[in-house]
Amino acid sequence: MEKVSEYIQEHKDRFIHELIELLKIPSISADSKYKGDVLAAAEAVRKTLESAGADNTELCETEGFPVVYGEKIIDASKPTILVYGHYDVQPADPLELWDSPPFEPIIKDDKIYARGACDDKGQMYMHVKAFELMMNTKQLPCNVKFIIEGEEEVGSENLEAFIQSNKEKLKADIILISDTSMLSMEHPSITTGLKGLSYLEVEVTGPNRDLHSGVYGGAVANPINILCEMIASLKDENNRITIPGFYDNILEASTEERALMSKTPFNLEDYKGKLGIEEVHGKKGYTTIERKGIRPTLDVNGIWGGYIGEGAKTVLPSKASAKISMRLVPNQSDEEITQKFKNHFESIAPKSVKVEVKPHHGGEPYVMPIDIPEYKAASEAIVKAFGKEPVPVRAGGSIPIVALFEQVLGLKSILLGFGLDSDAIHSPNEHYGIENFLKGIETISYFYESYSNSYD
Ligand code: BES
Ligand code: MN
Ligand code: MN
């Protein structure tokens, strides 16, 4: 494996240049205006796989955006790594908060700034380049298959059907994903858990039309006021979520696991400083690392209603709405939690309003044990690239398809992410460190080797 860092040194400028070209395509899956661009990104990814040396590259049709497939089968008796990633990105708004346009990538302070730089084009592209490296240096030790999807940021709703009907094609021994973050370059980590998700929208309706807030105010329920009271009541004074049965079935982390988590290198002052907050917030009795990783949460993602234009308009609105997400931990089921939320939210609504709860997408949580050979292989690869033992960390984010990979294909996923929490994914000025990108390519290359060795 001598040639790994040499190859990266020699080709890094080209790698970065190619990634920049991919980042120029605004592949926003949520917004139908960008449909052509999402398709263009799929084709661009297919081409990069093909030129890296993959066989049978294709765009597999789904009900939504296509899944990009490619493979290299060197020997059927060798193990197979299935790489998953996504080529779609989040919407870029609010545009005015970007220091440079989101789809005109620039390099500043050794970081690439663009929507998707880290989530997930930059991280996905590390796999394409690690594969190219293994091919060109003639050291690919196992089979590899790629599925790169275009609907992750909108809930991967068509991917389940795709994996259900392509079990044979996707036959593999392990799934490898870079779509999460690590603690820092000094403290590399491996993600050992993802949260599940229940996402829904609520609408509160009061009077049948907007009213004069003086003529009717105080005598007729204001849906915004009511919605705020209802949302506020979803947590008690200790930030415990009040939905009946919400905490049922939760697999509590053991005392040993919590003791191990308490050793995670994490600087709270630094964390607060970087976010410009005086104090953190969360469920009583848990540390910030625990709140992020092992506790379920409930957050309002957006809330609207009434008059929000310039100046003042005295109005008692007819309707108010909010988008609410709950992040789930093992063994909470998203369907059950969605139902419990709906029952509870409808039951707490006063008679003066009507409430509608509309579920959006969901997903189950995922955990990975750290005593399996695949984890050890990932750990070895990190030690080789970073010179340091990685720390296992549970993430607060969700990649719903990972639980389905386990249910449908019976495969564990290794979450080998190289982003940082400060990379501003989903926010303005998203970026990805060039060092992270190159170290990622190096680590992935080593993983091929350590994984194949562990398999013998
Ligand atoms: N890559 C993220 C998930 C992530 C980020 C996991 C950082 C761990 C650390 C993914 O693209 C994402 O944004 N997922 C969504 C869920 C989806 C259903 C929209 C999320 O977590 O909100
Ligand atoms: Mn992602
Ligand atoms: Mn994302």
Short mmCIF file of C-alpha atoms and ligand atoms in Angstrom, two decimals:
data_model
loop_
_atom_site.label_atom_id
_atom_site.label_comp_id
_atom_site.label_asym_id
_atom_site.label_seq_id
_atom_site.Cartn_x
_atom_site.Cartn_y
_atom_site.Cartn_z
CA MET A 1 0.00 0.00 0.00
CA GLU A 2 3.03 2.26 -0.36
CA LYS A 3 1.57 3.89 -3.40
CA VAL A 4 -1.54 5.31 -1.71
CA SER A 5 -0.20 8.62 -0.43
CA GLU A 6 2.07 9.01 -3.45
CA TYR A 7 -0.87 8.61 -5.82
CA ILE A 8 -2.93 11.11 -3.83
CA GLN A 9 -0.09 13.66 -3.80
CA GLU A 10 0.39 13.29 -7.52
CA HIS A 11 -3.28 13.57 -8.47
CA LYS A 12 -4.80 15.77 -5.75
CA ASP A 13 -5.17 18.89 -7.88
CA ARG A 14 -7.11 16.94 -10.47
CA PHE A 15 -9.27 15.32 -7.74
CA ILE A 16 -10.19 18.75 -6.39
CA HIS A 17 -10.82 20.15 -9.84
CA GLU A 18 -13.15 17.26 -10.69
CA LEU A 19 -15.07 17.66 -7.45
CA ILE A 20 -15.50 21.36 -8.18
CA GLU A 21 -17.05 20.53 -11.55
CA LEU A 22 -19.55 18.22 -9.85
CA LEU A 23 -20.37 20.88 -7.25
CA LYS A 24 -21.32 23.33 -10.00
CA ILE A 25 -24.43 21.26 -10.79
CA PRO A 26 -27.35 22.46 -8.59
CA SER A 27 -28.81 19.00 -7.94
CA ILE A 28 -31.50 20.09 -5.46
CA SER A 29 -33.87 17.13 -5.20
CA ALA A 30 -36.51 19.01 -3.19
CA ASP A 31 -37.20 21.63 -5.86
CA SER A 32 -38.73 20.51 -9.18
CA LYS A 33 -37.15 23.52 -10.93
CA TYR A 34 -33.83 21.68 -10.70
CA LYS A 35 -35.02 18.37 -12.13
CA GLY A 36 -32.74 18.66 -15.17
CA ASP A 37 -29.75 19.45 -12.96
CA VAL A 38 -30.41 16.49 -10.67
CA LEU A 39 -30.45 14.23 -13.74
CA ALA A 40 -27.29 15.90 -15.06
CA ALA A 41 -25.55 15.20 -11.72
CA ALA A 42 -26.57 11.53 -11.95
CA GLU A 43 -25.04 11.24 -15.41
CA ALA A 44 -21.89 13.10 -14.29
CA VAL A 45 -21.45 10.66 -11.39
CA ARG A 46 -21.96 7.69 -13.71
CA LYS A 47 -19.25 9.02 -16.02
CA THR A 48 -16.78 9.50 -13.16
CA LEU A 49 -17.36 5.91 -12.03
CA GLU A 50 -16.81 4.69 -15.56
CA SER A 51 -13.58 6.61 -16.01
CA ALA A 52 -12.36 5.44 -12.61
CA GLY A 53 -12.62 1.89 -13.98
CA ALA A 54 -16.06 0.64 -12.93
CA ASP A 55 -17.92 -1.82 -15.17
CA ASN A 56 -21.62 -1.94 -16.04
CA THR A 57 -22.22 1.64 -14.99
CA GLU A 58 -25.83 2.70 -15.46
CA LEU A 59 -28.59 4.99 -14.30
CA CYS A 60 -31.20 2.73 -12.74
CA GLU A 61 -34.68 4.16 -13.11
CA THR A 62 -36.88 4.55 -10.04
CA GLU A 63 -40.22 6.32 -9.54
CA GLY A 64 -38.10 9.36 -8.75
CA PHE A 65 -34.49 10.24 -9.54
CA PRO A 66 -32.23 7.45 -10.81
CA VAL A 67 -29.78 5.45 -8.74
CA VAL A 68 -26.26 5.47 -10.22
CA TYR A 69 -24.77 1.99 -10.28
CA GLY A 70 -21.30 0.70 -11.08
CA GLU A 71 -19.23 -2.33 -10.08
CA LYS A 72 -15.89 -4.06 -10.29
CA ILE A 73 -16.01 -7.78 -9.70
CA ILE A 74 -12.47 -9.14 -9.60
CA ASP A 75 -13.15 -12.56 -8.10
CA ALA A 76 -16.47 -14.02 -6.95
CA SER A 77 -14.76 -15.76 -4.04
CA LYS A 78 -13.55 -12.43 -2.61
CA PRO A 79 -15.70 -10.21 -0.37
CA THR A 80 -17.74 -7.35 -1.81
CA ILE A 81 -17.98 -3.80 -0.48
CA LEU A 82 -21.16 -1.91 -1.42
CA VAL A 83 -20.55 1.85 -1.38
CA TYR A 84 -23.57 4.09 -0.81
CA GLY A 85 -23.73 7.87 -1.19
CA HIS A 86 -25.99 10.59 -2.59
CA TYR A 87 -25.58 13.11 -5.39
CA ASP A 88 -28.55 15.29 -4.46
CA VAL A 89 -28.14 18.32 -2.21
CA GLN A 90 -30.27 20.49 0.06
CA PRO A 91 -31.77 23.75 -1.22
CA ALA A 92 -29.28 26.61 -0.88
CA ASP A 93 -31.53 29.27 0.63
CA PRO A 94 -31.26 31.74 2.29
CA LEU A 95 -29.04 32.78 -0.62
CA GLU A 96 -28.23 36.21 0.80
CA LEU A 97 -26.33 34.61 3.68
CA TRP A 98 -23.78 32.95 1.39
CA ASP A 99 -20.45 34.77 1.06
CA SER A 100 -20.02 33.25 -2.41
CA PRO A 101 -22.68 31.70 -4.69
CA PRO A 102 -23.53 28.12 -3.58
CA PHE A 103 -23.01 26.61 -7.03
CA GLU A 104 -19.86 28.52 -7.92
CA PRO A 105 -17.40 26.60 -5.74
CA ILE A 106 -14.40 28.49 -4.38
CA ILE A 107 -11.41 27.48 -2.29
CA LYS A 108 -10.76 29.63 0.78
CA ASP A 109 -8.46 28.73 3.70
CA ASP A 110 -7.95 25.24 2.28
CA LYS A 111 -11.68 24.53 2.24
CA ILE A 112 -14.03 24.12 -0.71
CA TYR A 113 -17.16 26.25 -0.31
CA ALA A 114 -20.31 25.10 -2.14
CA ARG A 115 -23.67 23.46 -1.47
CA GLY A 116 -22.94 19.73 -1.30
CA ALA A 117 -19.20 20.24 -0.71
CA CYS A 118 -19.43 17.96 2.33
CA ASP A 119 -23.01 16.58 2.18
CA ASP A 120 -22.57 14.46 0.22
CA LYS A 121 -20.81 15.15 -3.08
CA GLY A 122 -17.40 15.75 -1.51
CA GLN A 123 -17.65 12.69 0.70
CA MET A 124 -19.16 10.49 -2.00
CA TYR A 125 -16.45 11.55 -4.45
CA MET A 126 -13.71 10.34 -2.06
CA HIS A 127 -14.99 6.84 -2.79
CA VAL A 128 -14.81 7.32 -6.54
CA LYS A 129 -11.22 8.55 -6.20
CA ALA A 130 -10.16 5.83 -3.73
CA PHE A 131 -11.53 3.27 -6.19
CA GLU A 132 -9.67 4.93 -9.08
CA LEU A 133 -6.50 4.80 -6.99
CA MET A 134 -6.93 1.11 -6.20
CA MET A 135 -7.56 0.36 -9.89
CA ASN A 136 -4.71 2.42 -11.29
CA THR A 137 -2.18 1.14 -8.77
CA LYS A 138 -3.43 -2.41 -9.38
CA GLN A 139 -4.14 -3.22 -5.76
CA LEU A 140 -7.92 -3.61 -5.55
CA PRO A 141 -8.18 -6.56 -3.12
CA CYS A 142 -11.94 -7.22 -3.25
CA ASN A 143 -15.08 -6.61 -5.28
CA VAL A 144 -16.84 -3.29 -5.12
CA LYS A 145 -20.30 -2.05 -6.06
CA PHE A 146 -21.60 1.51 -5.98
CA ILE A 147 -25.11 2.82 -5.46
CA ILE A 148 -25.28 6.61 -5.45
CA GLU A 149 -28.83 7.91 -5.07
CA GLY A 150 -30.48 11.23 -5.84
CA GLU A 151 -33.24 11.46 -3.24
CA GLU A 152 -31.53 11.20 0.14
CA GLU A 153 -32.32 14.80 1.08
CA VAL A 154 -36.02 14.19 0.44
CA GLY A 155 -36.31 10.96 2.41
CA SER A 156 -35.06 8.25 -0.04
CA GLU A 157 -38.65 7.30 -0.67
CA ASN A 158 -38.00 5.28 -3.83
CA LEU A 159 -34.83 3.58 -2.69
CA GLU A 160 -36.53 0.92 -0.60
CA ALA A 161 -38.38 -0.41 -3.67
CA PHE A 162 -35.09 -0.31 -5.58
CA ILE A 163 -33.22 -2.42 -3.03
CA GLN A 164 -36.21 -4.77 -2.62
CA SER A 165 -36.21 -5.54 -6.32
CA ASN A 166 -32.43 -5.65 -6.79
CA LYS A 167 -31.32 -7.92 -3.95
CA GLU A 168 -29.20 -10.08 -6.22
CA LYS A 169 -27.52 -7.16 -7.95
CA LEU A 170 -26.71 -5.58 -4.58
CA LYS A 171 -25.37 -8.77 -3.02
CA ALA A 172 -22.40 -7.76 -0.87
CA ASP A 173 -20.75 -8.37 2.49
CA ILE A 174 -20.63 -4.90 3.94
CA ILE A 175 -21.90 -1.40 3.14
CA LEU A 176 -19.49 1.53 3.31
CA ILE A 177 -20.80 5.07 3.65
CA SER A 178 -19.17 8.48 4.04
CA ASP A 179 -22.05 10.82 4.85
CA THR A 180 -21.45 11.64 8.50
CA SER A 181 -18.93 13.68 10.47
CA MET A 182 -16.01 12.99 12.75
CA LEU A 183 -15.05 14.76 15.96
CA SER A 184 -12.02 16.61 14.57
CA MET A 185 -8.86 15.98 12.56
CA GLU A 186 -7.05 15.49 15.90
CA HIS A 187 -9.71 13.09 17.17
CA PRO A 188 -10.87 10.93 14.30
CA SER A 189 -14.05 8.97 15.03
CA ILE A 190 -16.31 6.33 13.55
CA THR A 191 -20.06 6.85 13.62
CA THR A 192 -21.75 3.94 15.38
CA GLY A 193 -25.33 5.15 15.34
CA LEU A 194 -27.82 7.21 13.38
CA LYS A 195 -31.11 8.57 14.62
CA GLY A 196 -34.47 7.62 13.23
CA LEU A 197 -36.85 10.33 12.12
CA SER A 198 -40.52 11.16 12.31
CA TYR A 199 -41.32 14.33 10.39
CA LEU A 200 -44.72 15.90 10.22
CA GLU A 201 -46.63 19.06 9.55
CA VAL A 202 -49.42 20.42 11.72
CA GLU A 203 -52.11 22.91 10.82
CA VAL A 204 -54.34 24.69 13.31
CA THR A 205 -57.48 26.36 11.98
CA GLY A 206 -59.59 28.84 13.95
CA PRO A 207 -62.21 31.10 12.36
CA ASN A 208 -63.16 30.55 8.71
CA ARG A 209 -61.31 33.73 7.58
CA ASP A 210 -58.74 36.22 8.77
CA LEU A 211 -60.34 38.67 11.21
CA HIS A 212 -59.69 42.17 12.56
CA SER A 213 -57.58 41.55 15.66
CA GLY A 214 -59.27 44.35 17.55
CA VAL A 215 -62.85 43.60 16.60
CA TYR A 216 -62.51 39.86 17.28
CA GLY A 217 -59.28 39.56 19.34
CA GLY A 218 -59.72 38.21 22.85
CA ALA A 219 -63.07 36.67 21.96
CA VAL A 220 -62.06 34.18 19.26
CA ALA A 221 -59.14 31.72 19.46
CA ASN A 222 -56.01 32.87 17.62
CA PRO A 223 -54.54 29.78 15.86
CA ILE A 224 -50.98 31.10 16.19
CA ASN A 225 -51.33 31.60 19.94
CA ILE A 226 -52.95 28.18 20.28
CA LEU A 227 -50.30 26.47 18.14
CA CYS A 228 -47.55 28.02 20.26
CA GLU A 229 -49.21 26.84 23.49
CA MET A 230 -49.65 23.35 22.10
CA ILE A 231 -46.03 23.16 20.95
CA ALA A 232 -44.76 24.54 24.26
CA SER A 233 -46.67 21.84 26.13
CA LEU A 234 -44.82 19.09 24.24
CA LYS A 235 -41.92 19.46 26.71
CA ASP A 236 -41.99 19.85 30.47
CA GLU A 237 -39.71 21.99 32.64
CA ASN A 238 -36.94 19.36 32.48
CA ASN A 239 -37.20 19.16 28.67
CA ARG A 240 -38.84 15.78 28.88
CA ILE A 241 -41.11 15.16 25.90
CA THR A 242 -44.69 14.83 27.15
CA ILE A 243 -46.24 12.73 24.38
CA PRO A 244 -47.65 9.64 26.17
CA GLY A 245 -45.55 6.56 25.46
CA PHE A 246 -42.84 8.55 23.67
CA TYR A 247 -40.05 6.94 25.70
CA ASP A 248 -41.52 3.41 25.65
CA ASN A 249 -39.22 0.66 24.31
CA ILE A 250 -36.12 2.84 24.30
CA LEU A 251 -33.00 0.76 24.61
CA GLU A 252 -31.17 2.72 27.30
CA ALA A 253 -27.41 2.99 26.94
CA SER A 254 -25.66 0.94 29.61
CA THR A 255 -23.63 2.54 32.40
CA GLU A 256 -20.47 1.25 30.68
CA GLU A 257 -21.50 2.79 27.40
CA ARG A 258 -22.23 6.12 29.07
CA ALA A 259 -18.91 5.96 30.87
CA LEU A 260 -17.19 5.39 27.52
CA MET A 261 -19.13 8.28 26.00
CA SER A 262 -18.04 10.59 28.82
CA LYS A 263 -14.46 10.10 27.62
CA THR A 264 -15.29 11.47 24.15
CA PRO A 265 -12.93 14.40 23.48
CA PHE A 266 -15.37 17.31 23.51
CA ASN A 267 -14.90 20.89 24.62
CA LEU A 268 -18.19 22.42 25.74
CA GLU A 269 -16.85 25.98 25.95
CA ASP A 270 -15.56 25.74 22.41
CA TYR A 271 -18.89 24.28 21.25
CA LYS A 272 -20.84 27.16 22.80
CA GLY A 273 -18.36 29.75 21.57
CA LYS A 274 -18.58 28.59 17.96
CA LEU A 275 -22.39 28.76 18.04
CA GLY A 276 -22.50 32.12 19.83
CA ILE A 277 -24.62 30.76 22.69
CA GLU A 278 -24.23 31.34 26.43
CA GLU A 279 -25.65 28.01 27.49
CA VAL A 280 -26.58 24.65 26.00
CA HIS A 281 -30.08 23.24 26.36
CA GLY A 282 -31.58 19.78 26.63
CA LYS A 283 -32.99 17.00 28.71
CA LYS A 284 -32.02 17.17 32.35
CA GLY A 285 -29.52 14.58 33.50
CA TYR A 286 -27.69 14.13 30.19
CA THR A 287 -24.48 15.57 28.78
CA THR A 288 -24.35 17.35 25.42
CA ILE A 289 -22.71 14.32 23.79
CA GLU A 290 -25.51 12.11 25.14
CA ARG A 291 -28.25 14.53 24.10
CA LYS A 292 -26.82 14.55 20.57
CA GLY A 293 -26.23 10.84 20.28
CA ILE A 294 -28.47 8.68 22.45
CA ARG A 295 -31.53 10.71 23.37
CA PRO A 296 -34.63 11.27 21.22
CA THR A 297 -35.50 14.88 20.42
CA LEU A 298 -38.38 17.05 19.21
CA ASP A 299 -37.84 20.25 17.23
CA VAL A 300 -39.91 22.75 15.31
CA ASN A 301 -38.25 23.22 11.92
CA GLY A 302 -40.51 25.99 10.69
CA ILE A 303 -43.61 27.87 11.83
CA TRP A 304 -45.84 30.29 9.96
CA GLY A 305 -49.16 32.04 9.81
CA GLY A 306 -50.65 35.51 9.90
CA TYR A 307 -48.96 38.64 8.58
CA ILE A 308 -45.20 38.64 8.12
CA GLY A 309 -44.85 41.41 5.52
CA GLU A 310 -43.44 44.88 6.07
CA GLY A 311 -44.96 47.10 8.73
CA ALA A 312 -47.93 46.10 10.85
CA LYS A 313 -51.23 44.59 9.89
CA THR A 314 -53.72 43.99 12.66
CA VAL A 315 -55.01 40.54 11.92
CA LEU A 316 -56.27 37.51 13.78
CA PRO A 317 -55.33 34.77 11.30
CA SER A 318 -57.51 31.89 10.30
CA LYS A 319 -54.66 29.38 10.20
CA ALA A 320 -51.23 28.59 11.67
CA SER A 321 -48.82 25.80 10.74
CA ALA A 322 -45.56 24.22 11.82
CA LYS A 323 -43.17 21.54 10.63
CA ILE A 324 -42.01 19.30 13.46
CA SER A 325 -39.34 16.62 13.52
CA MET A 326 -38.62 14.01 16.14
CA ARG A 327 -35.26 12.23 16.08
CA LEU A 328 -35.52 8.69 17.37
CA VAL A 329 -33.20 6.21 19.02
CA PRO A 330 -33.29 2.39 19.20
CA ASN A 331 -35.95 0.81 19.59
CA GLN A 332 -38.41 3.60 18.81
CA SER A 333 -40.40 2.98 15.65
CA ASP A 334 -41.10 5.99 13.47
CA GLU A 335 -44.58 4.82 12.56
CA GLU A 336 -45.56 4.33 16.20
CA ILE A 337 -44.09 7.67 17.23
CA THR A 338 -45.88 9.45 14.39
CA GLN A 339 -49.16 7.86 15.52
CA LYS A 340 -48.53 8.76 19.17
CA PHE A 341 -47.75 12.35 18.21
CA LYS A 342 -50.91 12.57 16.10
CA ASN A 343 -53.15 11.15 18.84
CA HIS A 344 -51.62 13.40 21.47
CA PHE A 345 -51.62 16.57 19.38
CA GLU A 346 -55.25 16.10 18.40
CA SER A 347 -56.21 15.37 22.01
CA ILE A 348 -54.66 18.56 23.42
CA ALA A 349 -56.33 20.88 20.89
CA PRO A 350 -59.00 23.07 22.48
CA LYS A 351 -62.49 22.99 20.97
CA SER A 352 -62.00 26.52 19.66
CA VAL A 353 -59.73 25.24 16.83
CA LYS A 354 -59.39 22.32 14.46
CA VAL A 355 -56.09 20.49 14.11
CA GLU A 356 -54.70 18.51 11.23
CA VAL A 357 -51.52 16.42 11.52
CA LYS A 358 -49.90 15.43 8.22
CA PRO A 359 -47.03 12.92 8.39
CA HIS A 360 -44.09 13.43 6.01
CA HIS A 361 -41.23 10.95 5.67
CA GLY A 362 -39.73 8.87 8.42
CA GLY A 363 -37.01 6.38 9.11
CA GLU A 364 -35.74 3.94 11.69
CA PRO A 365 -32.62 4.45 13.83
CA TYR A 366 -29.45 2.40 13.39
CA VAL A 367 -26.69 1.22 15.73
CA MET A 368 -23.51 -0.68 15.07
CA PRO A 369 -21.64 -2.78 17.62
CA ILE A 370 -17.93 -2.00 17.94
CA ASP A 371 -16.79 -5.57 18.51
CA ILE A 372 -17.35 -6.78 14.95
CA PRO A 373 -14.45 -7.34 12.50
CA GLU A 374 -15.77 -4.67 10.11
CA TYR A 375 -15.51 -2.02 12.81
CA LYS A 376 -12.01 -3.18 13.62
CA ALA A 377 -11.05 -2.98 9.94
CA ALA A 378 -12.35 0.61 9.79
CA SER A 379 -10.47 1.41 12.98
CA GLU A 380 -7.23 -0.01 11.53
CA ALA A 381 -7.63 2.11 8.40
CA ILE A 382 -8.03 5.25 10.52
CA VAL A 383 -4.99 4.39 12.63
CA LYS A 384 -2.97 4.01 9.44
CA ALA A 385 -4.12 7.32 7.95
CA PHE A 386 -4.33 9.47 11.09
CA GLY A 387 -1.86 7.75 13.41
CA LYS A 388 -4.58 7.66 16.06
CA GLU A 389 -7.17 5.24 17.39
CA PRO A 390 -10.69 6.43 16.43
CA VAL A 391 -13.41 7.07 19.02
CA PRO A 392 -16.89 5.56 18.46
CA VAL A 393 -19.55 8.30 18.31
CA ARG A 394 -23.33 8.19 17.86
CA ALA A 395 -24.61 10.82 15.44
CA GLY A 396 -27.67 13.02 15.83
CA GLY A 397 -28.40 12.97 12.10
CA SER A 398 -30.34 10.41 10.09
CA ILE A 399 -29.79 8.36 6.95
CA PRO A 400 -33.03 6.38 6.90
CA ILE A 401 -31.91 3.90 4.26
CA VAL A 402 -29.23 2.47 6.57
CA ALA A 403 -31.77 0.67 8.77
CA LEU A 404 -33.45 -0.65 5.61
CA PHE A 405 -30.14 -1.95 4.27
CA GLU A 406 -30.00 -4.09 7.38
CA GLN A 407 -33.64 -5.20 7.21
CA VAL A 408 -33.79 -5.87 3.46
CA LEU A 409 -30.25 -6.87 2.53
CA GLY A 410 -29.15 -8.14 5.94
CA LEU A 411 -26.06 -5.93 5.78
CA LYS A 412 -24.35 -3.74 8.36
CA SER A 413 -23.11 -0.31 7.31
CA ILE A 414 -19.76 1.18 8.25
CA LEU A 415 -20.20 4.93 8.66
CA LEU A 416 -16.80 6.29 7.84
CA GLY A 417 -17.45 10.03 7.61
CA PHE A 418 -14.85 12.78 7.32
CA GLY A 419 -16.98 15.91 7.66
CA LEU A 420 -16.88 18.17 10.68
CA ASP A 421 -19.94 19.46 12.58
CA SER A 422 -18.69 22.95 11.67
CA ASP A 423 -18.87 22.26 7.91
CA ALA A 424 -22.27 23.99 7.82
CA ILE A 425 -24.11 21.21 5.99
CA HIS A 426 -27.68 22.29 5.14
CA SER A 427 -26.64 25.87 6.08
CA PRO A 428 -25.25 28.83 4.13
CA ASN A 429 -21.51 28.60 3.37
CA GLU A 430 -21.31 24.82 3.47
CA HIS A 431 -17.69 23.75 3.06
CA TYR A 432 -15.38 20.77 3.18
CA GLY A 433 -11.73 20.79 4.18
CA ILE A 434 -9.34 19.72 1.42
CA GLU A 435 -7.33 17.91 4.08
CA ASN A 436 -10.48 15.99 5.12
CA PHE A 437 -11.17 15.13 1.49
CA LEU A 438 -7.66 13.81 0.88
CA LYS A 439 -7.41 12.00 4.23
CA GLY A 440 -10.76 10.41 3.45
CA ILE A 441 -9.48 9.06 0.15
CA GLU A 442 -6.44 7.69 1.94
CA THR A 443 -8.44 6.07 4.75
CA ILE A 444 -10.94 4.49 2.35
CA SER A 445 -8.05 3.01 0.35
CA TYR A 446 -6.62 1.48 3.54
CA PHE A 447 -10.06 0.18 4.46
CA TYR A 448 -10.16 -1.91 1.29
CA GLU A 449 -7.01 -3.60 2.47
CA SER A 450 -7.80 -4.01 6.19
CA TYR A 451 -11.32 -5.20 5.40
CA SER A 452 -10.13 -7.78 2.86
CA ASN A 453 -7.50 -9.03 5.30
CA SER A 454 -10.03 -9.33 8.11
CA TYR A 455 -12.15 -11.44 5.82
CA ASP A 456 -9.60 -14.16 5.11
N1 BES B 1 -25.62 13.32 5.69
C1 BES B 1 -26.81 13.69 6.37
C2 BES B 1 -27.00 12.96 7.68
C3 BES B 1 -25.95 13.17 8.75
C4 BES B 1 -25.20 14.32 8.85
C5 BES B 1 -25.74 12.17 9.66
C6 BES B 1 -24.24 14.46 9.83
C7 BES B 1 -24.80 12.31 10.65
C8 BES B 1 -24.04 13.46 10.73
C9 BES B 1 -28.01 13.44 5.46
O1 BES B 1 -27.78 13.92 4.16
C10 BES B 1 -29.18 14.18 5.99
O2 BES B 1 -29.17 15.38 5.96
N2 BES B 1 -30.22 13.47 6.44
C11 BES B 1 -31.45 14.07 6.86
C12 BES B 1 -32.55 13.08 6.84
C13 BES B 1 -33.35 13.03 5.57
C14 BES B 1 -34.53 12.10 5.73
C15 BES B 1 -33.77 14.35 5.04
C16 BES B 1 -31.34 14.57 8.27
O3 BES B 1 -30.61 14.02 9.10
O4 BES B 1 -32.04 15.55 8.55
MN MN B 2 -25.95 13.35 3.45
MN MN B 3 -28.09 16.12 4.21
#
